[in-house]
């Protein structure tokens, strides 16, 4: 812990050591202090002082006494720019310094507070006065305690024999009892408030050169001054303390549990702010936007469903009804479609697209990876071309693959599968990656935007695509079940549909967890499945460089080895660094069963659909998140055959075992997602820095689900029932 004593600025140390009553800052008895404490240049201070501008919570910290440009720069490194930021600077922990120990009871290495009188003090210089140690000896009647500071000789003038002093620190020796660089506070006669000792004291994150005690003192004084200015939001619930008192308790709690109560109150505030944004965005949309009539007339859907070869599940049908209702509604649809991997979201999206196409509008479908976009392209071509509809493709690397995909205007586009130029029948569906977002790419008459695996995109990207049209309908799909707290945070402005049923006729998936020593057996098992005509995925965490020390394997390094093991069967290689054309070739060969084994990285995590593949082997499984492993498992079990998922992992830690056990025991994506959120936090769960999540200072989505819901209700209530959608 940084105690603040090694600070080299005498001007601030003055403040640190002498202030026992924060309301009586020793103002200006030392020239260097004038500068430190006065918000104006020191020279000015001697002249008639202009009335200080009224500070508000939004004022920069430089307006506070004692915060000069140097301190402000240090605070800025902690992202503290305004008074408000300072008041919300979250302690990393609190130390209970209320209980005074007798000096004789101090224990080696155990931090404790004690109190006594100085019976001797002085500085020793050595190394030709280049170094020094200041020391005082404290006596409380039970024993003596040596307190020492290196190279801070000026401390001598702050401590005199006879002073009554409180000390907090860890004894580093008991013979004699010694604490190096403790925190101290002079106890002066009369009533006083102690900031640092004799209380539960906050310990803050610091940056270099910023003393803990200085910051604690600053926050204390700032709180005193600004608490009256903290306005209670109108949405506040009665069940938690008022905002101002929560902020006070956050820093200076009466009891330890106050800290968590304060955190919850402040977390609620963050959620309220976010919900206010979400709900007002939604209201604005409802006020301004007219829904394009896109419900269709069935003339395309009927033949489509007829040719499909299976009937929709009840869940799919229910969701389609919800979508149709929205597409014919007065306001643009804003709907989140959730369904576990393999639940059949794509077909539902296709039906939604057909409704818009029937109504004469174009459709855009955006997927997070080229592999997935390509797969959608293949599927939609297969489904839509017999209906006389054009299916277009737009991905980053695809611009060179065929000039027909480079079109910036749908009028000039021709389908990839029909190179012979002929006028594109209107309307059409455009499938692509984020390349759809490029500025030059126009999508006229855009009726419906579909976003697959939404969590791979940020909210901003979603909005960019939507803005290509005039308030088109929006359907976002996600196969990563989103725990409700996250859902309300990320997708609070969307209505939700859930496909909670798997298509019939799926083979079951059995999941196994194995150690690396059992790999030869696993390989043998895979050979056997291939002999039966099935196919297999083998997934590694890395593309190129494995790591011998951690045993982490890379897909390109394992390729040659596995080719030998599985000869004469063909092994394919798929990872993110391949060019799009290469990826296509590999995927096509695997789909056609020209390759029996596909070595891959987690690029196949989303959406890839090859029903004949029934084995999924994941190596170094401990390197993946649970939700990610569940996604990988979702690549199998898509046909009628029984499927096998084998996680090979280093199971040295109990934690790793517990995590993988969740997977072995459950195939319920929601349960797994909740477990993953609790274990790894939202950023990891969503697997993206573009997750669109705002940074929370106090909120914790893994444990604050009730608060998120409460915030949503409170904000909804304030906006009035009429405004809610
Ligand atoms: P996901 O929800 O993971 O995107 P897909 O839409 O890719 O799932 O569907 C997985 C597989 O199930 C596809 O091969 C799809 O054709 C098939 N499928 C979808 N709906 C049904 C259904 N009702 N009956 C049978 N198979 C279906
Ligand atoms: Mg899918």
XYZ file of C-alpha atoms and ligand atoms in Angstrom:
753
model
C 0.000 0.000 0.000
C 1.159 3.476 -0.811
C 1.118 5.416 2.405
C 1.829 8.805 1.018
C 4.897 9.396 3.056
C 7.356 9.054 0.290
C 5.850 12.063 -1.338
C 8.540 14.556 -2.079
C 6.395 17.659 -2.182
C 6.719 19.360 1.135
C 3.818 21.601 0.313
C 1.405 18.720 0.191
C 3.010 16.825 2.978
C 2.193 19.749 5.152
C -1.410 19.033 4.546
C -0.985 15.341 5.052
C 0.560 15.480 8.451
C -1.080 18.341 10.131
C -4.697 18.158 9.216
C -6.622 16.520 11.952
C -9.713 18.604 11.644
C -10.423 18.803 7.939
C -12.302 22.015 8.390
C -9.244 23.858 9.553
C -6.782 23.428 6.739
C -3.669 25.350 7.703
C -4.192 27.988 5.109
C -1.217 29.995 4.105
C 1.178 29.887 7.023
C 3.820 28.677 4.629
C 4.517 30.295 1.295
C 4.647 27.020 -0.600
C 1.279 26.104 0.850
C -0.364 29.180 -0.528
C 0.316 27.858 -3.928
C -0.911 24.428 -3.115
C -4.145 25.434 -1.517
C -5.177 28.511 -3.393
C -7.125 28.044 -6.592
C -5.476 31.166 -7.989
C -1.834 31.744 -8.815
C 0.089 32.330 -5.633
C 0.965 35.875 -6.580
C -2.647 36.844 -6.921
C -3.502 35.580 -3.527
C -1.732 38.377 -1.753
C -3.872 40.917 -3.617
C -7.560 41.448 -3.034
C -8.982 38.065 -3.974
C -11.789 38.013 -6.524
C -14.758 36.062 -5.225
C -14.165 32.447 -6.138
C -16.462 31.207 -8.863
C -19.222 29.027 -7.509
C -18.093 25.461 -7.917
C -20.513 22.799 -8.994
C -20.203 19.065 -9.312
C -19.318 19.586 -12.950
C -16.429 21.951 -12.165
C -12.935 20.752 -12.890
C -11.000 19.486 -9.893
C -8.533 22.329 -10.329
C -11.134 24.549 -8.704
C -10.688 22.661 -5.432
C -8.288 23.972 -2.813
C -5.012 22.083 -2.938
C -5.392 20.799 -6.477
C -2.828 22.409 -8.735
C -1.870 21.416 -12.209
C 0.420 18.636 -11.045
C -2.208 17.020 -8.830
C -4.822 17.532 -11.535
C -2.616 15.663 -13.992
C -2.270 12.785 -11.544
C -6.011 12.718 -10.946
C -6.616 12.786 -14.680
C -4.669 9.553 -14.954
C -7.332 8.059 -12.698
C -9.964 9.520 -15.022
C -10.884 12.079 -12.390
C -11.525 15.371 -14.119
C -14.451 16.923 -12.311
C -15.656 17.193 -8.745
C -18.268 14.635 -9.675
C -15.608 12.177 -10.876
C -13.730 12.679 -7.643
C -16.766 11.941 -5.508
C -17.351 8.751 -7.457
C -13.754 7.570 -7.251
C -14.361 4.111 -5.917
C -12.215 2.851 -3.047
C -10.621 -0.458 -3.915
C -11.135 -1.560 -0.315
C -11.692 -0.331 3.192
C -9.609 -0.892 6.277
C -11.217 -1.162 9.654
C -9.055 1.053 11.806
C -11.496 1.534 14.643
C -10.025 -0.897 17.056
C -6.952 0.244 18.862
C -4.469 -2.390 19.793
C -2.189 -2.133 22.771
C 1.368 -1.912 21.465
C 2.265 -5.096 23.305
C -0.437 -6.949 21.352
C 0.785 -5.939 17.893
C 1.583 -8.926 15.723
C 4.154 -9.364 13.043
C 2.761 -8.575 9.597
C -0.764 -7.856 10.800
C -1.999 -4.343 10.030
C -3.386 -2.663 13.108
C -4.097 0.711 14.627
C -2.500 1.766 17.869
C -2.033 4.948 19.837
C 0.511 6.360 22.248
C 2.786 9.210 23.168
C 6.048 10.080 21.515
C 8.862 9.570 23.994
C 11.779 10.171 21.642
C 12.305 11.270 18.059
C 15.083 12.225 15.690
C 16.763 11.872 12.304
C 19.829 9.779 11.580
C 21.815 10.618 8.494
C 24.137 8.233 6.729
C 25.870 7.718 3.401
C 27.327 11.233 3.655
C 23.914 12.666 4.484
C 22.550 11.362 1.200
C 20.257 9.087 3.126
C 18.382 9.407 6.333
C 15.928 7.746 8.602
C 13.484 9.619 10.758
C 12.220 7.709 13.738
C 10.011 8.256 16.718
C 9.269 5.942 19.582
C 5.723 5.606 20.781
C 4.793 4.441 24.274
C 1.273 3.499 25.350
C 2.136 2.140 28.763
C 2.148 -1.471 27.590
C 5.182 -1.406 25.318
C 7.151 0.752 22.921
C 6.850 1.000 19.162
C 9.434 2.340 16.713
C 8.049 4.153 13.698
C 10.540 4.808 10.899
C 10.591 6.680 7.613
C 13.442 6.658 5.161
C 14.608 9.791 3.407
C 11.901 12.068 4.705
C 13.960 14.021 7.234
C 11.613 16.996 7.149
C 9.073 14.890 9.048
C 11.039 15.713 12.151
C 9.388 19.072 12.506
C 5.902 17.553 12.607
C 6.366 15.218 15.520
C 7.471 16.374 18.950
C 8.128 14.471 22.131
C 4.890 14.372 24.098
C 2.603 14.321 21.035
C -0.341 11.971 21.225
C -0.293 10.013 17.930
C -2.417 7.364 16.236
C -0.536 4.920 14.038
C -1.705 2.401 11.469
C 0.527 -0.129 9.792
C 2.028 -3.588 9.701
C 4.781 -4.324 12.216
C 7.789 -5.576 10.286
C 9.673 -6.580 13.411
C 8.792 -7.300 17.027
C 12.306 -6.995 18.453
C 12.068 -4.111 18.829
C 8.488 -3.534 17.735
C 8.800 -1.550 14.524
C 6.571 -0.264 11.780
C 8.139 1.274 8.701
C 6.241 4.053 6.962
C 3.020 3.774 8.964
C 0.104 6.091 8.531
C -0.105 8.484 11.397
C -2.319 11.123 12.799
C -1.632 13.561 15.559
C -4.360 13.549 18.138
C -4.846 17.093 19.234
C -6.643 18.234 22.286
C -10.367 18.819 22.030
C -12.964 17.297 19.786
C -11.851 16.350 16.344
C -12.687 14.216 13.385
C -10.169 11.748 12.201
C -10.210 11.039 8.481
C -7.562 8.409 8.314
C -7.626 6.576 11.591
C -10.091 5.567 14.283
C -12.622 4.745 11.555
C -13.239 2.479 8.600
C -10.884 4.154 6.176
C -11.155 3.989 2.387
C -8.142 2.897 0.367
C -8.160 4.286 -3.155
C -6.579 3.283 -6.430
C -3.674 5.679 -6.951
C -1.202 6.695 -9.593
C 2.441 7.380 -9.200
C 3.158 10.328 -6.959
C -0.347 10.608 -5.589
C -0.414 9.990 -1.837
C -3.233 7.935 -0.389
C -3.736 10.250 2.522
C -3.767 13.345 0.381
C -6.459 11.875 -1.828
C -8.463 10.678 1.168
C -8.305 14.130 2.696
C -9.295 15.764 -0.571
C -12.279 13.488 -0.978
C -13.346 14.072 2.597
C -13.276 17.840 2.249
C -14.903 17.741 -1.149
C -17.695 15.566 0.200
C -18.335 17.991 3.039
C -18.523 20.870 0.624
C -20.551 19.243 -2.119
C -22.920 16.825 -0.441
C -25.648 19.467 -0.337
C -25.329 19.871 -4.105
C -26.005 16.241 -4.912
C -29.491 16.127 -6.347
C -31.660 13.137 -5.681
C -32.916 11.733 -9.012
C -36.656 11.647 -9.370
C -36.562 7.936 -10.087
C -34.974 7.070 -6.741
C -36.476 4.196 -4.827
C -37.282 4.365 -1.142
C -35.568 1.049 -0.506
C -32.029 2.375 -0.750
C -30.281 5.358 0.843
C -30.442 8.717 -0.883
C -27.732 9.351 -3.453
C -25.834 11.868 -1.341
C -25.685 9.596 1.651
C -24.760 6.635 -0.547
C -21.793 8.586 -1.870
C -20.823 9.439 1.668
C -21.074 5.813 2.771
C -19.107 4.661 -0.235
C -16.103 6.542 1.096
C -16.678 6.702 4.809
C -18.993 3.916 5.913
C -20.141 3.551 9.501
C -20.013 -0.204 9.219
C -18.526 -2.489 6.601
C -21.882 -3.553 5.093
C -22.586 0.113 4.299
C -20.069 -0.128 1.485
C -22.124 -2.702 -0.389
C -25.354 -0.816 0.259
C -23.727 2.281 -1.181
C -22.426 0.364 -4.184
C -25.884 -0.960 -4.919
C -27.396 2.502 -4.738
C -24.764 3.880 -7.102
C -25.098 0.905 -9.418
C -28.814 1.530 -9.539
C -28.059 5.082 -10.527
C -25.933 3.903 -13.419
C -28.629 1.538 -14.558
C -31.226 4.292 -14.271
C -29.135 6.543 -16.449
C -28.724 3.850 -19.068
C -32.387 2.901 -19.022
C -33.327 6.545 -19.419
C -31.234 6.677 -22.579
C -32.618 3.417 -23.876
C -36.201 4.306 -23.209
C -35.967 7.801 -24.594
C -34.319 6.487 -27.762
C -37.210 4.139 -28.102
C -39.803 6.850 -27.488
C -38.162 9.098 -30.022
C -38.332 6.334 -32.573
C -41.969 5.749 -31.829
C -42.756 9.422 -32.118
C -40.910 10.001 -35.372
C -41.020 6.795 -37.293
C -43.722 5.259 -39.345
C -43.398 1.529 -39.881
C -43.020 0.529 -43.509
C -45.759 -1.902 -44.504
C -43.796 -5.161 -44.736
C -46.160 -7.871 -43.559
C -46.407 -9.378 -47.045
C -49.142 -11.424 -48.626
C -47.763 -14.980 -48.394
C -47.165 -15.403 -52.120
C -43.475 -16.172 -51.559
C -43.626 -17.730 -48.117
C -46.102 -20.401 -49.150
C -43.917 -21.979 -51.840
C -40.866 -21.467 -49.624
C -42.297 -23.425 -46.703
C -43.591 -26.021 -49.083
C -40.129 -26.622 -50.552
C -38.351 -26.526 -47.215
C -38.581 -30.219 -46.440
C -39.587 -29.838 -42.807
C -42.323 -28.119 -40.886
C -41.606 -25.270 -38.534
C -41.640 -25.961 -34.833
C -44.410 -24.453 -32.740
C -41.881 -22.014 -31.298
C -40.747 -20.916 -34.763
C -44.354 -20.404 -35.840
C -45.152 -18.369 -32.739
C -42.149 -16.128 -33.278
C -43.033 -15.658 -36.934
C -46.469 -14.499 -35.922
C -44.878 -11.926 -33.609
C -42.638 -10.750 -36.429
C -45.458 -10.479 -38.925
C -47.484 -8.471 -36.445
C -44.575 -6.029 -36.068
C -43.893 -5.802 -39.791
C -47.471 -4.713 -40.374
C -47.511 -2.358 -37.407
C -47.543 1.401 -37.251
C -44.000 1.604 -35.873
C -40.797 0.008 -37.098
C -40.101 -3.374 -35.579
C -37.277 -3.524 -33.061
C -37.040 -7.133 -32.092
C -34.457 -9.404 -30.551
C -34.716 -13.036 -31.551
C -33.075 -15.376 -29.087
C -32.744 -19.073 -29.558
C -30.171 -21.612 -28.571
C -27.780 -22.871 -31.225
C -29.578 -25.072 -33.685
C -33.047 -23.890 -32.720
C -33.661 -22.707 -36.281
C -33.358 -18.947 -36.240
C -32.160 -18.706 -39.831
C -35.345 -20.135 -41.276
C -37.360 -17.691 -39.214
C -35.191 -14.851 -40.480
C -35.731 -16.097 -44.019
C -39.500 -16.010 -43.538
C -39.264 -12.501 -42.130
C -37.181 -11.490 -45.150
C -39.770 -12.966 -47.480
C -42.527 -10.900 -45.867
C -40.593 -7.714 -46.613
C -39.718 -8.903 -50.121
C -43.356 -9.751 -50.788
C -44.160 -6.189 -49.826
C -41.684 -4.856 -52.394
C -38.911 -3.865 -49.976
C -35.264 -4.825 -49.920
C -33.660 -6.693 -47.061
C -30.161 -6.546 -45.565
C -28.683 -9.395 -43.543
C -25.472 -8.742 -41.667
C -23.326 -11.493 -40.139
C -20.185 -11.079 -38.023
C -17.818 -13.274 -40.055
C -17.240 -13.999 -43.703
C -17.721 -17.697 -43.119
C -21.119 -17.079 -41.661
C -22.087 -14.562 -44.321
C -20.993 -17.015 -46.963
C -23.047 -19.772 -45.392
C -26.125 -17.575 -45.254
C -25.475 -16.657 -48.855
C -25.395 -20.326 -49.874
C -28.569 -21.082 -47.906
C -30.540 -18.095 -49.088
C -29.568 -18.703 -52.685
C -30.747 -22.260 -52.379
C -34.033 -21.090 -50.857
C -34.730 -17.867 -52.722
C -33.518 -18.388 -56.268
C -36.257 -20.866 -57.084
C -38.640 -18.092 -56.072
C -37.076 -15.753 -58.602
C -35.443 -13.549 -55.981
C -31.943 -12.112 -56.201
C -29.518 -12.815 -53.405
C -26.572 -10.439 -53.219
C -23.315 -10.594 -51.338
C -21.131 -7.889 -49.848
C -18.109 -8.684 -47.686
C -14.767 -7.004 -47.166
C -12.583 -9.368 -49.131
C -15.262 -10.124 -51.633
C -14.807 -6.907 -53.509
C -12.050 -8.464 -55.568
C -13.643 -11.860 -55.803
C -16.167 -10.599 -58.265
C -16.875 -7.123 -59.420
C -20.548 -7.860 -59.297
C -20.328 -7.682 -55.518
C -18.704 -4.349 -55.467
C -21.807 -2.536 -56.482
C -22.641 0.524 -54.578
C -26.081 0.529 -56.011
C -28.489 -2.315 -55.928
C -29.766 -1.426 -59.401
C -26.485 -2.519 -60.923
C -26.011 -5.598 -58.874
C -26.219 -9.049 -60.277
C -26.250 -12.276 -58.399
C -23.059 -14.180 -57.877
C -24.553 -17.396 -59.105
C -25.816 -15.849 -62.274
C -22.851 -14.169 -63.870
C -24.757 -13.636 -67.100
C -25.779 -10.017 -66.831
C -29.466 -9.576 -66.675
C -31.565 -7.050 -64.859
C -31.777 -7.986 -61.217
C -35.308 -8.768 -60.282
C -36.524 -6.463 -57.585
C -36.594 -6.677 -54.672
C -33.578 -8.489 -53.310
C -31.794 -9.511 -50.176
C -28.284 -8.289 -49.475
C -26.112 -10.537 -47.336
C -22.768 -9.474 -45.989
C -20.443 -8.671 -43.149
C -19.811 -5.238 -41.697
C -18.836 -4.362 -45.278
C -22.529 -3.597 -45.602
C -21.863 -0.623 -43.367
C -19.381 1.097 -45.683
C -20.446 4.565 -46.553
C -20.550 4.078 -50.304
C -22.792 1.099 -50.064
C -26.408 2.091 -50.531
C -29.469 0.089 -49.835
C -32.483 1.745 -51.402
C -35.992 0.805 -50.368
C -34.637 -0.931 -47.333
C -37.546 -2.504 -45.484
C -35.915 -4.919 -43.073
C -32.510 -5.177 -41.464
C -31.528 -8.521 -39.975
C -28.444 -8.794 -37.812
C -27.136 -12.232 -36.992
C -25.162 -12.853 -33.815
C -25.838 -9.346 -32.705
C -23.467 -9.448 -29.747
C -20.526 -9.469 -32.134
C -21.561 -6.021 -33.249
C -21.940 -2.861 -31.252
C -25.098 -0.857 -30.978
C -23.469 1.806 -33.130
C -22.967 -0.609 -36.007
C -26.531 -1.752 -35.747
C -27.692 1.833 -35.992
C -25.425 2.551 -38.957
C -27.074 -0.196 -40.924
C -30.551 0.860 -39.884
C -29.804 4.382 -41.025
C -29.205 3.146 -44.563
C -32.958 3.191 -44.855
C -35.798 5.321 -43.607
C -36.669 3.587 -40.369
C -36.554 0.033 -41.665
C -37.704 -2.794 -39.439
C -34.981 -4.416 -37.378
C -34.565 -8.021 -36.345
C -31.484 -8.942 -34.365
C -30.684 -12.548 -33.676
C -28.450 -14.020 -31.059
C -27.514 -17.587 -30.321
C -25.640 -16.675 -27.202
C -28.435 -16.701 -24.706
C -28.215 -13.431 -22.912
C -28.745 -13.439 -19.175
C -31.578 -11.093 -18.422
C -29.511 -8.418 -16.705
C -27.319 -8.187 -19.782
C -30.271 -8.367 -22.110
C -32.013 -5.443 -20.507
C -28.792 -3.498 -20.610
C -27.762 -4.281 -24.143
C -31.132 -4.734 -25.739
C -33.434 -2.836 -23.421
C -34.873 -1.020 -26.397
C -35.861 -4.204 -28.194
C -38.874 -6.442 -27.871
C -37.908 -9.997 -27.339
C -38.862 -13.277 -28.976
C -37.483 -16.602 -27.874
C -37.355 -19.859 -29.816
C -37.411 -22.202 -26.863
C -37.780 -25.481 -28.695
C -35.456 -27.587 -30.815
C -36.549 -29.074 -34.131
C -37.585 -32.677 -33.807
C -35.418 -35.491 -35.102
C -32.158 -34.230 -33.685
C -29.680 -36.748 -32.445
C -28.699 -36.133 -28.888
C -25.310 -34.714 -27.937
C -23.201 -36.418 -25.306
C -20.496 -34.347 -23.666
C -17.243 -35.627 -22.194
C -14.391 -33.927 -20.393
C -10.985 -35.582 -20.726
C -7.363 -34.931 -19.839
C -4.682 -34.554 -22.503
C -3.320 -38.049 -21.748
C -6.454 -39.560 -23.225
C -6.027 -37.911 -26.632
C -4.907 -41.096 -28.450
C -8.121 -42.798 -27.348
C -10.141 -39.811 -28.488
C -8.438 -39.897 -31.883
C -9.233 -43.574 -32.157
C -12.857 -42.794 -31.403
C -12.928 -40.168 -34.138
C -11.480 -42.636 -36.664
C -14.267 -44.984 -35.789
C -16.965 -42.333 -36.324
C -15.442 -41.381 -39.655
C -15.468 -45.019 -40.659
C -19.206 -44.897 -39.977
C -19.452 -42.032 -42.463
C -19.559 -39.090 -40.054
C -17.344 -35.994 -39.899
C -15.536 -34.236 -37.080
C -14.325 -30.807 -35.943
C -11.143 -30.336 -33.954
C -10.789 -26.885 -32.415
C -7.679 -25.203 -30.981
C -7.303 -21.908 -29.157
C -4.477 -20.536 -31.288
C -3.770 -20.028 -34.959
C -0.010 -20.136 -35.242
C 2.112 -20.236 -32.180
C 1.491 -22.865 -29.617
C 3.045 -22.545 -26.215
C 5.005 -25.476 -24.857
C 5.044 -24.146 -21.337
C 1.280 -23.861 -21.027
C 0.662 -26.731 -23.414
C -1.456 -24.448 -25.541
C -1.792 -25.771 -29.061
C -2.045 -23.953 -32.367
C -4.104 -25.214 -35.233
C -1.468 -24.758 -37.942
C 1.103 -26.669 -35.912
C -1.212 -29.579 -35.214
C -2.308 -29.855 -38.818
C 0.535 -32.027 -40.120
C 0.364 -34.301 -37.097
C -3.342 -34.911 -37.421
C -3.100 -35.425 -41.165
C -0.795 -38.356 -40.404
C -2.953 -39.717 -37.615
C -6.106 -39.663 -39.697
C -4.690 -40.688 -43.104
C -6.112 -41.588 -45.542
C -9.026 -39.369 -44.508
C -8.718 -35.771 -45.543
C -8.106 -33.027 -43.026
C -9.009 -29.392 -43.669
C -7.692 -26.260 -41.999
C -9.764 -23.206 -41.166
C -8.806 -20.073 -39.274
C -9.263 -16.355 -39.320
C -6.009 -15.580 -41.136
C -6.971 -17.417 -44.296
C -8.207 -15.414 -47.234
C -11.924 -15.473 -47.830
C -11.569 -17.554 -50.997
C -9.511 -20.143 -49.135
C -12.062 -20.289 -46.339
C -14.821 -20.800 -48.875
C -12.982 -23.668 -50.549
C -12.369 -25.410 -47.251
C -15.930 -24.956 -46.008
C -17.369 -26.124 -49.303
C -15.173 -29.233 -49.257
C -16.160 -30.005 -45.682
C -19.839 -29.458 -46.406
C -19.539 -31.869 -49.345
C -17.770 -34.435 -47.132
C -14.694 -34.253 -49.342
C -12.913 -33.523 -46.074
C -13.785 -35.578 -43.054
C -11.985 -33.628 -40.380
C -11.908 -29.892 -40.004
C -9.201 -28.347 -37.846
C -10.261 -24.898 -36.836
C -10.048 -22.069 -34.385
C -13.130 -20.631 -32.805
C -14.004 -19.029 -36.162
C -16.457 -21.873 -36.530
C -18.052 -20.907 -33.251
C -20.950 -19.143 -34.873
C -23.480 -20.495 -37.253
C -21.599 -23.098 -39.259
C -24.070 -25.824 -40.119
C -22.964 -29.230 -41.385
C -25.458 -31.842 -40.136
C -23.196 -34.805 -40.942
C -20.519 -33.578 -38.555
C -21.171 -35.345 -35.261
C -17.927 -35.071 -33.337
C -16.571 -31.914 -31.785
C -13.176 -32.156 -30.141
C -11.983 -28.998 -28.387
C -8.384 -28.978 -27.189
C -7.224 -26.656 -24.411
C -10.882 -26.270 -23.552
C -9.940 -24.398 -20.386
C -8.928 -21.502 -22.631
C -12.464 -20.885 -23.834
C -15.438 -19.311 -22.155
C -18.413 -21.466 -21.304
C -20.719 -19.693 -23.693
C -18.114 -20.114 -26.406
C -17.790 -23.836 -25.718
C -21.539 -24.160 -25.789
C -21.531 -22.455 -29.184
C -18.869 -24.819 -30.430
C -20.904 -27.750 -29.211
C -23.840 -26.301 -31.100
C -22.019 -27.103 -34.357
C -22.883 -30.769 -33.857
C -26.141 -32.514 -33.086
C -27.674 -30.977 -36.181
C -28.533 -34.220 -37.924
C -30.308 -37.367 -36.867
C -27.154 -39.130 -35.667
C -26.018 -39.151 -32.087
C -23.249 -36.585 -31.552
C -20.220 -36.444 -29.288
C -18.585 -33.408 -27.792
C -15.199 -33.945 -26.161
C -13.488 -31.195 -24.203
C -9.844 -31.965 -23.623
C -8.545 -29.741 -20.891
C -5.898 -29.184 -18.331
C -7.899 -29.819 -15.190
C -5.344 -28.871 -12.608
C -7.538 -26.317 -10.932
C -10.881 -26.926 -9.301
C -12.159 -23.843 -11.003
C -11.518 -25.277 -14.455
C -13.181 -28.510 -13.438
C -16.248 -26.746 -12.079
C -16.600 -24.722 -15.233
C -16.472 -27.659 -17.563
C -18.790 -29.656 -15.332
C -21.482 -27.039 -15.962
C -21.217 -27.892 -19.650
C -21.130 -31.626 -19.215
C -24.250 -31.468 -17.079
C -26.313 -28.979 -19.002
C -27.231 -28.254 -22.562
C -29.319 -25.271 -21.570
C -27.745 -22.197 -23.091
C -29.364 -19.825 -20.637
C -28.072 -21.699 -17.636
C -24.615 -21.799 -19.130
C -24.671 -18.127 -19.961
C -25.628 -17.223 -16.401
C -22.787 -19.380 -15.110
C -20.364 -17.797 -17.545
C -21.462 -14.304 -16.605
C -20.875 -15.093 -12.955
C -17.505 -16.720 -13.635
C -16.021 -14.399 -16.204
C -18.004 -11.191 -16.350
C -19.906 -9.630 -19.222
C -16.961 -8.548 -21.373
C -15.692 -12.099 -21.614
C -19.121 -13.574 -22.049
C -19.869 -11.363 -24.990
C -16.388 -11.922 -26.282
C -15.995 -8.472 -27.700
C -14.883 -5.046 -26.751
C -17.509 -3.888 -29.165
C -20.138 -5.454 -27.021
C -21.801 -2.083 -26.729
C -21.808 -2.271 -22.970
C -21.224 1.019 -21.228
C -18.483 0.886 -18.618
C -20.000 0.615 -15.185
C -18.165 1.988 -12.210
C -20.437 0.325 -9.672
C -22.818 -1.869 -11.600
C -22.054 -5.545 -11.894
C -24.270 -7.319 -14.361
C -23.387 -10.707 -12.961
C -25.022 -9.941 -9.632
C -27.225 -6.921 -10.186
C -30.005 -8.365 -12.237
C -32.632 -7.205 -9.733
C -31.240 -3.677 -9.845
C -31.315 -3.618 -13.629
C -34.952 -4.623 -13.570
C -35.701 -2.104 -10.855
C -34.071 0.676 -12.877
C -36.118 -0.267 -15.889
C -39.330 -0.140 -13.924
C -38.483 3.110 -12.189
C -37.631 4.847 -15.433
C -40.684 3.421 -17.144
C -42.906 4.670 -14.349
C -41.443 8.152 -14.485
C -41.952 8.366 -18.228
C -45.604 7.566 -17.678
C -47.594 4.615 -18.920
C -48.499 6.367 -22.164
C -44.866 6.611 -23.166
C -44.091 2.982 -22.703
C -43.930 0.498 -25.521
P -29.536 -21.442 -35.451
O -30.689 -21.096 -34.564
O -28.389 -21.970 -34.679
O -29.164 -20.346 -36.370
P -30.227 -22.760 -37.835
O -31.221 -21.795 -38.300
O -28.877 -22.720 -38.455
O -30.074 -22.661 -36.286
O -30.857 -24.204 -37.948
C -30.094 -25.348 -37.689
C -30.494 -26.460 -38.619
O -31.801 -26.893 -38.338
C -30.496 -26.049 -40.068
O -29.950 -27.089 -40.811
C -31.963 -25.848 -40.376
O -32.242 -26.088 -41.736
C -32.611 -26.895 -39.508
N -33.965 -26.558 -39.089
C -34.456 -25.356 -38.781
N -35.752 -25.443 -38.406
C -36.109 -26.746 -38.491
C -37.315 -27.465 -38.241
N -38.425 -26.864 -37.842
N -37.284 -28.801 -38.422
C -36.167 -29.418 -38.815
N -34.996 -28.810 -39.088
C -34.954 -27.471 -38.918
Mg -27.533 -19.224 -36.828
